[in-house]
Amino acid sequence: MPRPDYSLSLLPDFPVAKKQAYTLTTHNKARVDNYYWMRDDERQNEDVLAHLKAENTYCGAQLAPMKPLQEAIFEELKGRIVKDDNTVPVKDGTYWYHSEVRGDDEYSRHYRSTSMSTDNKSLLLDVNELATGYEFFELGEVALSPCEQLMAYSEDTEGRRIYTVRFKSLLTDEMLDDVLENTEGQIVWANDNKTVFYVKKDLQTLLGFQVFRHELGTKQSQDVMVYEEHDSSFFMGLGKSRDESLIIIDLASTETNDTWVLDANNPKGEFKPLMPREEGHEFDVDKLGDTFYIVTNWQAQNFRLMTATSQTIEDKALWQEHTAHRENVLLEGVELFNDFLVLSEREQGQARCVVVNKHNERMTLEFDDPCYYAAVAMNPEPESKSARIYYSSLTTPGSLYDVDLTTGAKTLLKQQKVLGSFNADDYESERLMVTARDGIKVPVSIVYKKDSFKKDGTNPLFQYGYGAYGYTIDPSFSSTSLSLLDRGFVYVIAHVRGSEMLGRQWYEQGKKEHKQNSFNDFIDVTKALVAQGYGDKNKIFASGGSAGGLLMGAVVNQAPELYCGIGCHVPFLDVLTTMLDESIPLTTNEYDEWGNPNDPAFYNVIEDYSPYDNISEQNYPHMLITTGLHDSQVQYWEPMKWVAKMRELKTDSNILVFKTDMDAGHGGASGRFKSLEEKALEMAFFIALIN
């Protein structure tokens, strides 16, 4: 039987956007943006919508030859998923909670029961019913009252992460009349079982900036604002302390944290600052019993754990050190139990969990893979003598363990089942350290199928990266990547500077004036892997989303010759213009990440790498760009403008396609199967390019 032909060749009738000169002047420097007109905050401009639809039509026509391949991969991805599945029940108070999915359902059903066996389960929420009639649906947070008879949940039906909160009686199974609109999605109950707190969003900037108190049975218009944050560089979140004695307002900018608290037994009281706000002080605090536990960067770049009481929490000089700062170990967090602490740490890029008992004896939980991800899972009850720990590696599907905190003995509760022919022994992972151009060693995680990997420069290679906000992409299992691995691809995660893979300094060396390091690292990893025979220099592909899309945009401007194809998703590409416009959602909170271009020095830094501003007349790789019309974090017009300018200036005949999901936001399509279509699209695109 002849091999199907999925090969792609450029269709000449791509959309050509109109040019309408718009001059932006800052620091006496003028930039002309011919595609500024594409910005429409209301998403109703007919010219904008018509051009997006034209791009979608062209994308469909251009990629039509690979449609059978895309559908085949989609069926592969679906075929690996257990259609009837459930989470492991977790005990919280009187009940055990779990969720289930069945058949072709896109969403879960949430249940509770009086035992782990779930024999007498009762339905709390059917998300499939909630999502009926919506093109997009995301369930936000589900929060039960302390008495366990009332439930609040939040939902987003547009993809802009603006949530509506609804309430249900679990005694009568009836919905309450209370509805809270334009919220951040978090709901925290006071201990009186009738008062909740929530964060309201600024609908222009999409920042949560006000905390309101709502009493059940009253209208939202009667709610009382109990806190307002006037500094727009802070994100706002709500929570409850581990011992449920305090309601907590968490405020976080990129480089500073602040915490306000309220007695959960006195919901009509006033929130008070837990300690003075101090610029540059980053911390996370929780409380159990009489003790506060603070993970802090005070005199500790990689953080340390301190303790305090209600009498000493306001004065750092009175805090007691529990776990000292270490130059080579990043302390990422702590989970509190009555008799134990579980520390989340990272050393040489490897995440780990460390159990500490009351005698300060420490026990590291060990796993066998050369590189893996391990993290504390859901543990609602601090009196427990065991902890749920999640584990995964590039070759080991996600696994949930119950760990005895005294002995370290691990009991496997469940491992993600991968249907089909998957056998973990058929795959191998590696951790490499690649030397970048400035002599710094960059961690690289690699996985491939043993029988198809030659290490002779003949394998296609897919390289993924992110590198921002200190967010680390850990080497964990993905059943979707098997469709590439089984076709001979080598899958690579480049842990570039901008993450915290090698500690806090790794992040600081990939932000603001050091941002170019992220791009250099990614490029240098590609070059090294080709030189070492991991990939065919003519079959190198790369992908990234959001800030990882910025990474892709900068990389293709600076080293386009290295890549055959690029995937760029909900990408942050017009950095300079966005960071100069405080009306755009999230801009002000980003100053400590990218720098504030109102400062001439940072203007110049950003101008030097901003993908949109640095497109030039040169050859570029084949590129697939995707976005969501309702994206609240990276606005749709950034990739739209970038594609239009790229079409104008690039000198090659390579494929450039741009697809906009007219219903989705920053997270892409909703539902467990619909979201797989996006993954199948990218993989089919890459495979077709080497067909």
CSV table of N, CA, C and O in Angstrom, one decimal, residues 16 74 120 134 142 166 283 413 453 605-606 621 691:
chain,number,residue,atom,x,y,z
A,16,VAL,N,-3.9,39.2,2.9
A,16,VAL,CA,-3.0,40.3,3.0
A,16,VAL,C,-3.7,41.4,3.8
A,16,VAL,O,-4.8,41.9,3.4
A,74,PHE,N,-5.5,12.6,16.2
A,74,PHE,CA,-6.6,12.9,17.2
A,74,PHE,C,-7.2,11.6,17.7
A,74,PHE,O,-7.4,11.5,18.9
A,120,ASN,N,-21.8,4.6,48.3
A,120,ASN,CA,-23.0,5.4,48.6
A,120,ASN,C,-22.8,6.8,48.1
A,120,ASN,O,-23.2,7.8,48.8
A,134,TYR,N,-22.9,26.0,25.9
A,134,TYR,CA,-21.8,26.9,25.8
A,134,TYR,C,-20.7,26.4,24.9
A,134,TYR,O,-20.4,25.2,25.0
A,142,VAL,N,-14.5,25.0,43.5
A,142,VAL,CA,-15.7,24.4,44.2
A,142,VAL,C,-15.3,24.5,45.7
A,142,VAL,O,-14.3,24.1,46.1
A,166,ARG,N,-22.0,30.6,41.9
A,166,ARG,CA,-23.4,30.1,42.2
A,166,ARG,C,-23.3,29.3,43.4
A,166,ARG,O,-22.3,28.7,43.8
A,283,PHE,N,7.3,36.1,50.1
A,283,PHE,CA,7.0,35.1,51.1
A,283,PHE,C,5.7,34.4,50.9
A,283,PHE,O,4.8,34.9,50.2
A,413,LEU,N,-1.6,4.3,44.9
A,413,LEU,CA,-3.1,4.4,44.9
A,413,LEU,C,-3.7,4.3,43.5
A,413,LEU,O,-4.7,3.6,43.3
A,453,PHE,N,15.6,5.5,18.2
A,453,PHE,CA,16.6,6.5,18.4
A,453,PHE,C,18.0,6.0,18.0
A,453,PHE,O,18.5,5.0,18.5
A,605,VAL,N,16.0,47.8,26.3
A,605,VAL,CA,16.2,46.4,26.5
A,605,VAL,C,15.0,45.6,25.7
A,605,VAL,O,15.3,44.7,25.0
A,606,ILE,N,13.8,46.0,26.0
A,606,ILE,CA,12.7,45.4,25.3
A,606,ILE,C,12.7,45.6,23.8
A,606,ILE,O,12.4,44.6,23.1
A,621,PRO,N,11.2,29.9,9.4
A,621,PRO,CA,10.7,28.6,9.4
A,621,PRO,C,9.2,28.5,9.0
A,621,PRO,O,8.5,29.5,9.0
A,691,ASN,N,7.3,14.8,5.8
A,691,ASN,CA,6.7,13.6,5.2
A,691,ASN,C,7.5,13.2,3.9
A,691,ASN,O,7.8,14.1,3.1
